[in-house]
Each structure stands twice: as C-alpha cells, then as structure tokens.
Amino acid sequence: MTDRYCVFGNPINHSKSPLIHEEFAQQTQQPITYTAELAPVDGFAQAWQHFVAIGGRGANVTVPFKGDAFALCDTLSHRAKRAQAVNTLIVGGNGRTYGDTTDGVGLVRDLGYHRVPIKDKRVLVVGAGGAVRGVLEPLLVEQPRELVVVNRTADKAAQLVRDFADLGNLKGGGFDAVEGQFDLVINGTSASLSGDLPPLPDKLFTQHAWAYDMMYGAEPTVFLQWAGPRGAKLLDGLGMLVEQAAESFFLWRNVRPETAAVRSQLRQSLNFSD
C-alpha cells in the first residue's frame, strides 16, 4: 500500500520538496507518493482535513501556513511549541494530528555537514520572523558563546530574547545592537528575495567567519554577494531545505535517508534550470 504525503503552500509550484522526497523514497524503498498542494490562503485547515480524508498520512507546510498548522494540531512537539510554528504534520493512529518543526534541525545539520563550528562562537542572526523563531532553540542547544538577534523592528528581536533567554546567552535589538565581529552570521530575513540588504557594518566578520543565508538560488543571494568580499565563507539555505526534509521523512517513516546525493542533484537542478 502506498502512503500519501504532500507539501502545502501558497504559492507552491516552485517547491523542490516533491523532488527531494521522491529521491528519499527511492533511496529507502519506502512506498509513498508526495505531491505539492496549493491551499487557499484562508482555507488551510479545510485543505488539510480533505487531504486526511482521502488517505493522507502527513504533510510538510510552507509559507504562509506554518502558523495555521500550529493552530490545528491536537498535540505538538516541544520544539514546535517553542517555535510557535509547524512545518511537519503527522496523522496518528487515532486520527489525531501531531505537529513538529524541523527547520531548526535542518539548519544545524547543514552547518554540521559543512563543518561550521557553533560551540563557543559568536553568532549573529538577522531577522525576527517565524523563520528565525524556528531555529533559535537548536542553535542555542549547540552552546554558542553568544547569540545576538537583530531586526529592523527592535521590539520583535527583544521579544525573542525574552522567549528564549533561558536556553543560553542570547541578546537582541535593532541593528544598532550589532557590536564587534562574529564567527557566524545567519540571514533569516526574506530580504534576499527582493534584492534588499540588511544594514550591517562592513567589519562584521572574524578572520574565519561564515555567512549563511536561509534563502537559496542558482546565484548567490544579495547578502552572500555582500559578505564574500568582506572575508566570509559562504553558504545558502539549500542544504537546510534538504536536511529539514530528511528529518520530516524520518518522523513519517522512521527511516533516515542520506542527504549528500540529494543535495548534489538539487544543486545541479538549480544551476541548469532556465
């Protein structure tokens, strides 16, 4: 019997998730189908209920529905409660909906894949939206010396500090809160999609620093184009996408797929797409 999974979003045609999960299924010989589903902006809960009614066993959730998914779950993982967002839905044996978030795990695993050190390092995270909220706990678990969150609206960054301060040395505020140099700078804003650049100081990076953008594309993002000439080693969010998908796949199937070949295939598909 083939189990049905999908990714919900709006828009959704651009999603790489069907390609990723098809590769995972072939690799692990898991009998699943995985599709991309366009949900109405004001009708996510109904779209999920319909999917379950026709045999759906689980789903990924992307923009703009991670908050809606959080709200409809019967039970939530600890990390989903922290993030106040869900990107992975699972139908339990009793028909109840369980929600988890794998974005933060995906980020940390991608950093580990590239051997980017976090422990005892100064880390700067730019942005204070849902993407950042979803990664703060996994980053703090890695025990950075200091993690600083900055945002155009300082109050939003300050709220994140209040919400996560029990997990480690966390500070935050407006862009004027950026002081000194950092070993890892993560752009968690969507500014790259519109070609905007956060107002960051030129002398931001330590000698062996990394710059990471959660966005990705065939070409380096505006943030990475800015960071490269300032001495940082560069990573985009494609690996995070693959790793968060692998964690979702594990939650659904209790099998952990290998990600290296899928990373390579996805990168090639970006480079050779029109």
CSV table of C-alpha atoms in Angstrom, one decimal:
chain,number,residue,atom,x,y,z
A,1,MET,CA,0.0,0.0,0.0
A,2,THR,CA,1.3,3.4,-0.9
A,3,ASP,CA,1.0,6.2,1.7
A,4,ARG,CA,0.2,9.7,0.6
A,5,TYR,CA,2.2,12.8,1.7
A,6,CYS,CA,2.4,16.4,0.4
A,7,VAL,CA,3.6,19.9,0.9
A,8,PHE,CA,1.1,22.7,1.4
A,9,GLY,CA,1.9,26.2,0.4
A,10,ASN,CA,0.6,29.3,-1.5
A,11,PRO,CA,2.3,29.7,-3.9
A,12,ILE,CA,3.7,26.1,-4.3
A,13,ASN,CA,4.6,25.4,-7.9
A,14,HIS,CA,8.3,26.4,-7.1
A,15,SER,CA,8.6,23.8,-4.4
A,16,LYS,CA,11.5,21.4,-4.5
A,17,SER,CA,10.0,19.2,-1.8
A,18,PRO,CA,8.4,16.6,-4.2
A,19,LEU,CA,11.8,16.1,-5.9
A,20,ILE,CA,13.5,15.7,-2.6
A,21,HIS,CA,11.0,13.2,-1.1
A,22,GLU,CA,10.8,11.2,-4.3
A,23,GLU,CA,14.6,10.7,-4.1
A,24,PHE,CA,14.3,9.8,-0.4
A,25,ALA,CA,11.6,7.3,-1.1
A,26,GLN,CA,13.6,5.6,-3.9
A,27,GLN,CA,16.7,5.5,-1.8
A,28,THR,CA,15.0,3.9,1.2
A,29,GLN,CA,12.5,1.9,-0.8
A,30,GLN,CA,9.6,3.4,1.1
A,31,PRO,CA,6.1,3.1,-0.6
A,32,ILE,CA,5.0,6.7,-0.7
A,33,THR,CA,3.7,9.4,-3.0
A,34,TYR,CA,4.4,13.0,-2.4
A,35,THR,CA,2.7,15.9,-4.1
A,36,ALA,CA,2.6,19.7,-4.0
A,37,GLU,CA,-0.8,21.1,-2.9
A,38,LEU,CA,-2.0,24.7,-3.3
A,39,ALA,CA,-4.1,25.6,-0.3
A,40,PRO,CA,-6.3,28.7,-0.2
A,41,VAL,CA,-4.8,31.5,1.9
A,42,ASP,CA,-7.9,31.4,4.2
A,43,GLY,CA,-8.6,27.7,3.9
A,44,PHE,CA,-5.6,25.7,5.2
A,45,ALA,CA,-7.4,23.7,7.8
A,46,GLN,CA,-10.0,22.6,5.3
A,47,ALA,CA,-7.3,21.6,2.8
A,48,TRP,CA,-5.5,19.5,5.5
A,49,GLN,CA,-8.8,17.9,6.6
A,50,HIS,CA,-9.6,17.0,2.9
A,51,PHE,CA,-6.1,15.5,2.4
A,52,VAL,CA,-6.5,13.3,5.5
A,53,ALA,CA,-10.0,12.3,4.4
A,54,ILE,CA,-8.6,10.9,1.1
A,55,GLY,CA,-5.9,9.0,2.8
A,56,GLY,CA,-3.1,11.5,3.5
A,57,ARG,CA,-0.7,10.4,6.3
A,58,GLY,CA,1.4,13.5,6.7
A,59,ALA,CA,2.4,16.8,5.2
A,60,ASN,CA,5.1,19.5,5.1
A,61,VAL,CA,3.9,23.1,5.4
A,62,THR,CA,5.5,26.1,4.0
A,63,VAL,CA,4.7,29.8,3.6
A,64,PRO,CA,2.2,31.1,4.6
A,65,PHE,CA,0.7,28.3,6.6
A,66,LYS,CA,3.1,27.3,9.4
A,67,GLY,CA,1.1,29.3,12.0
A,68,ASP,CA,-2.2,27.8,10.7
A,69,ALA,CA,-0.7,24.3,11.0
A,70,PHE,CA,0.4,25.1,14.6
A,71,ALA,CA,-3.1,26.1,15.5
A,72,LEU,CA,-4.9,23.0,14.2
A,73,CYS,CA,-2.7,20.3,15.8
A,74,ASP,CA,-4.0,18.1,18.6
A,75,THR,CA,-0.6,17.6,20.0
A,76,LEU,CA,2.8,19.4,19.4
A,77,SER,CA,6.4,18.6,19.9
A,78,HIS,CA,8.4,20.6,22.4
A,79,ARG,CA,10.3,22.3,19.6
A,80,ALA,CA,7.1,23.2,17.8
A,81,LYS,CA,5.8,24.8,20.9
A,82,ARG,CA,9.0,26.8,21.2
A,83,ALA,CA,8.8,27.9,17.6
A,84,GLN,CA,5.1,28.5,17.7
A,85,ALA,CA,5.0,27.1,14.1
A,86,VAL,CA,4.7,23.7,12.5
A,87,ASN,CA,6.2,22.6,9.2
A,88,THR,CA,5.5,18.8,9.6
A,89,LEU,CA,2.1,17.3,10.2
A,90,ILE,CA,1.6,13.6,11.1
A,91,VAL,CA,-1.7,11.7,11.3
A,92,GLY,CA,-1.6,9.5,14.3
A,93,GLY,CA,-3.1,6.0,14.6
A,94,ASN,CA,-6.0,7.6,16.4
A,95,GLY,CA,-6.6,10.1,13.6
A,96,ARG,CA,-5.3,13.0,15.7
A,97,THR,CA,-2.9,15.5,14.1
A,98,TYR,CA,0.6,15.8,15.6
A,99,GLY,CA,2.8,18.8,14.7
A,100,ASP,CA,6.5,19.3,14.7
A,101,THR,CA,9.0,21.7,13.2
A,102,THR,CA,12.2,20.5,11.5
A,103,ASP,CA,13.6,23.8,10.2
A,104,GLY,CA,16.0,24.4,13.1
A,105,VAL,CA,17.3,20.9,13.0
A,106,GLY,CA,17.7,21.3,9.2
A,107,LEU,CA,19.8,24.4,9.7
A,108,VAL,CA,22.1,22.9,12.4
A,109,ARG,CA,22.6,19.7,10.5
A,110,ASP,CA,23.5,21.7,7.4
A,111,LEU,CA,26.0,23.7,9.4
A,112,GLY,CA,27.4,20.5,10.7
A,113,TYR,CA,27.6,19.0,7.2
A,114,HIS,CA,29.8,21.9,6.2
A,115,ARG,CA,31.8,21.7,9.5
A,116,VAL,CA,30.8,25.2,10.6
A,117,PRO,CA,31.5,25.5,14.3
A,118,ILE,CA,28.9,26.9,16.6
A,119,LYS,CA,30.0,25.9,20.1
A,120,ASP,CA,31.8,28.8,21.9
A,121,LYS,CA,31.4,31.1,18.8
A,122,ARG,CA,29.7,34.5,18.4
A,123,VAL,CA,26.6,34.1,16.2
A,124,LEU,CA,24.5,36.8,14.7
A,125,VAL,CA,21.0,36.1,13.4
A,126,VAL,CA,19.4,38.8,11.3
A,127,GLY,CA,15.6,38.9,11.4
A,128,ALA,CA,12.9,38.1,14.0
A,129,GLY,CA,10.2,36.5,12.0
A,130,GLY,CA,8.9,32.9,12.0
A,131,ALA,CA,12.0,31.5,10.2
A,132,VAL,CA,14.3,32.9,13.0
A,133,ARG,CA,12.0,31.8,15.8
A,134,GLY,CA,12.1,28.2,14.4
A,135,VAL,CA,15.9,28.0,14.5
A,136,LEU,CA,16.8,29.7,17.8
A,137,GLU,CA,16.4,26.7,20.1
A,138,PRO,CA,18.5,24.3,18.0
A,139,LEU,CA,21.2,27.0,17.6
A,140,LEU,CA,21.3,27.7,21.4
A,141,VAL,CA,21.5,23.9,22.1
A,142,GLU,CA,24.8,24.0,20.3
A,143,GLN,CA,26.2,26.3,23.0
A,144,PRO,CA,27.5,29.4,21.2
A,145,ARG,CA,29.4,31.8,23.4
A,146,GLU,CA,26.8,34.5,22.5
A,147,LEU,CA,23.9,34.6,20.1
A,148,VAL,CA,22.7,38.1,19.0
A,149,VAL,CA,19.4,38.6,17.2
A,150,VAL,CA,18.8,41.9,15.3
A,151,ASN,CA,15.9,43.2,13.4
A,152,ARG,CA,14.6,46.4,11.8
A,153,THR,CA,11.8,46.4,14.5
A,154,ALA,CA,13.9,46.1,17.7
A,155,ASP,CA,10.9,45.1,19.8
A,156,LYS,CA,10.4,41.9,17.8
A,157,ALA,CA,14.1,40.9,18.5
A,158,ALA,CA,13.7,41.8,22.1
A,159,GLN,CA,10.6,39.6,22.4
A,160,LEU,CA,12.6,36.6,21.0
A,161,VAL,CA,15.3,37.3,23.6
A,162,ARG,CA,12.6,37.1,26.4
A,163,ASP,CA,11.2,33.9,24.9
A,164,PHE,CA,14.5,32.0,24.5
A,165,ALA,CA,16.8,33.6,27.1
A,166,ASP,CA,16.6,30.5,29.4
A,167,LEU,CA,18.4,28.4,26.7
A,168,GLY,CA,21.7,30.4,26.6
A,169,ASN,CA,23.5,33.7,26.2
A,170,LEU,CA,21.0,35.5,24.0
A,171,LYS,CA,20.9,39.2,23.2
A,172,GLY,CA,19.0,41.3,20.7
A,173,GLY,CA,17.6,44.6,19.5
A,174,GLY,CA,17.8,46.8,16.5
A,175,PHE,CA,20.6,47.0,14.0
A,176,ASP,CA,22.4,49.3,16.4
A,177,ALA,CA,22.8,46.3,18.7
A,178,VAL,CA,25.5,44.8,16.3
A,179,GLU,CA,28.8,45.3,18.1
A,180,GLY,CA,32.1,43.7,17.3
A,181,GLN,CA,32.8,40.8,15.0
A,182,PHE,CA,31.0,37.4,14.6
A,183,ASP,CA,32.1,33.9,13.6
A,184,LEU,CA,28.8,33.1,12.0
A,185,VAL,CA,26.2,35.4,10.6
A,186,ILE,CA,22.8,34.0,9.5
A,187,ASN,CA,20.4,36.0,7.4
A,188,GLY,CA,16.9,34.8,8.4
A,189,THR,CA,15.1,37.5,6.6
A,190,SER,CA,13.4,37.3,3.2
A,191,ALA,CA,15.2,40.4,2.1
A,192,SER,CA,17.2,38.4,-0.4
A,193,LEU,CA,14.1,37.6,-2.4
A,194,SER,CA,13.5,41.3,-3.1
A,195,GLY,CA,17.2,42.2,-3.5
A,196,ASP,CA,17.4,44.1,-0.3
A,197,LEU,CA,20.4,44.1,2.1
A,198,PRO,CA,20.1,44.4,5.8
A,199,PRO,CA,22.1,47.5,7.1
A,200,LEU,CA,25.1,45.6,8.6
A,201,PRO,CA,28.5,47.1,9.3
A,202,ASP,CA,31.4,46.3,6.9
A,203,LYS,CA,33.7,44.9,9.6
A,204,LEU,CA,31.3,42.3,10.7
A,205,PHE,CA,33.3,39.0,10.3
A,206,THR,CA,36.1,37.4,12.2
A,207,GLN,CA,39.0,36.0,10.2
A,208,HIS,CA,37.4,32.6,9.7
A,209,ALA,CA,33.8,33.6,9.7
A,210,TRP,CA,30.9,32.1,7.8
A,211,ALA,CA,27.9,33.9,6.2
A,212,TYR,CA,24.7,31.8,5.9
A,213,ASP,CA,21.6,32.9,4.0
A,214,MET,CA,18.4,30.8,4.6
A,215,MET,CA,17.3,31.7,1.1
A,216,TYR,CA,18.9,30.0,-1.9
A,217,GLY,CA,19.1,30.2,-5.7
A,218,ALA,CA,21.2,29.5,-8.8
A,219,GLU,CA,23.2,32.6,-8.0
A,220,PRO,CA,24.5,33.8,-4.6
A,221,THR,CA,21.9,35.9,-2.7
A,222,VAL,CA,22.5,39.7,-2.3
A,223,PHE,CA,23.5,39.0,1.3
A,224,LEU,CA,26.1,36.5,0.3
A,225,GLN,CA,27.4,38.7,-2.5
A,226,TRP,CA,27.9,41.4,0.1
A,227,ALA,CA,29.5,39.1,2.6
A,228,GLY,CA,32.0,37.4,0.3
A,229,PRO,CA,34.3,40.4,-0.4
A,230,ARG,CA,34.3,41.1,3.3
A,231,GLY,CA,36.0,37.9,4.0
A,232,ALA,CA,33.3,35.4,4.9
A,233,LYS,CA,32.9,31.9,3.7
A,234,LEU,CA,29.5,31.5,2.1
A,235,LEU,CA,26.6,29.1,2.4
A,236,ASP,CA,23.0,29.3,1.2
A,237,GLY,CA,19.9,27.5,2.5
A,238,LEU,CA,19.7,24.7,0.0
A,239,GLY,CA,21.3,22.3,2.4
A,240,MET,CA,18.9,23.4,5.2
A,241,LEU,CA,16.0,22.6,2.8
A,242,VAL,CA,17.3,19.1,2.2
A,243,GLU,CA,18.1,18.4,5.9
A,244,GLN,CA,14.7,19.6,7.2
A,245,ALA,CA,13.1,17.4,4.6
A,246,ALA,CA,15.2,14.4,5.8
A,247,GLU,CA,14.0,15.0,9.4
A,248,SER,CA,10.4,15.1,8.3
A,249,PHE,CA,10.9,11.9,6.3
A,250,PHE,CA,12.3,10.3,9.4
A,251,LEU,CA,9.4,11.4,11.5
A,252,TRP,CA,6.9,9.9,9.0
A,253,ARG,CA,8.7,6.6,8.1
A,254,ASN,CA,11.2,6.0,10.9
A,255,VAL,CA,13.9,5.7,8.3
A,256,ARG,CA,16.7,8.3,8.0
A,257,PRO,CA,17.7,9.0,4.4
A,258,GLU,CA,21.1,10.0,3.2
A,259,THR,CA,21.3,13.6,2.0
A,260,ALA,CA,24.5,14.0,0.1
A,261,ALA,CA,23.3,12.8,-3.3
A,262,VAL,CA,20.1,14.7,-3.0
A,263,ARG,CA,22.0,17.9,-2.2
A,264,SER,CA,24.1,17.4,-5.3
A,265,GLN,CA,21.1,16.7,-7.5
A,266,LEU,CA,19.2,19.7,-6.2
A,267,ARG,CA,22.2,22.0,-6.8
A,268,GLN,CA,22.5,20.8,-10.3
A,269,SER,CA,18.9,21.3,-11.0
A,270,LEU,CA,19.2,24.9,-9.9
A,271,ASN,CA,22.3,25.5,-12.0
A,272,PHE,CA,20.8,24.1,-15.1
A,273,SER,CA,17.2,25.4,-14.8
A,274,ASP,CA,16.1,28.1,-17.2
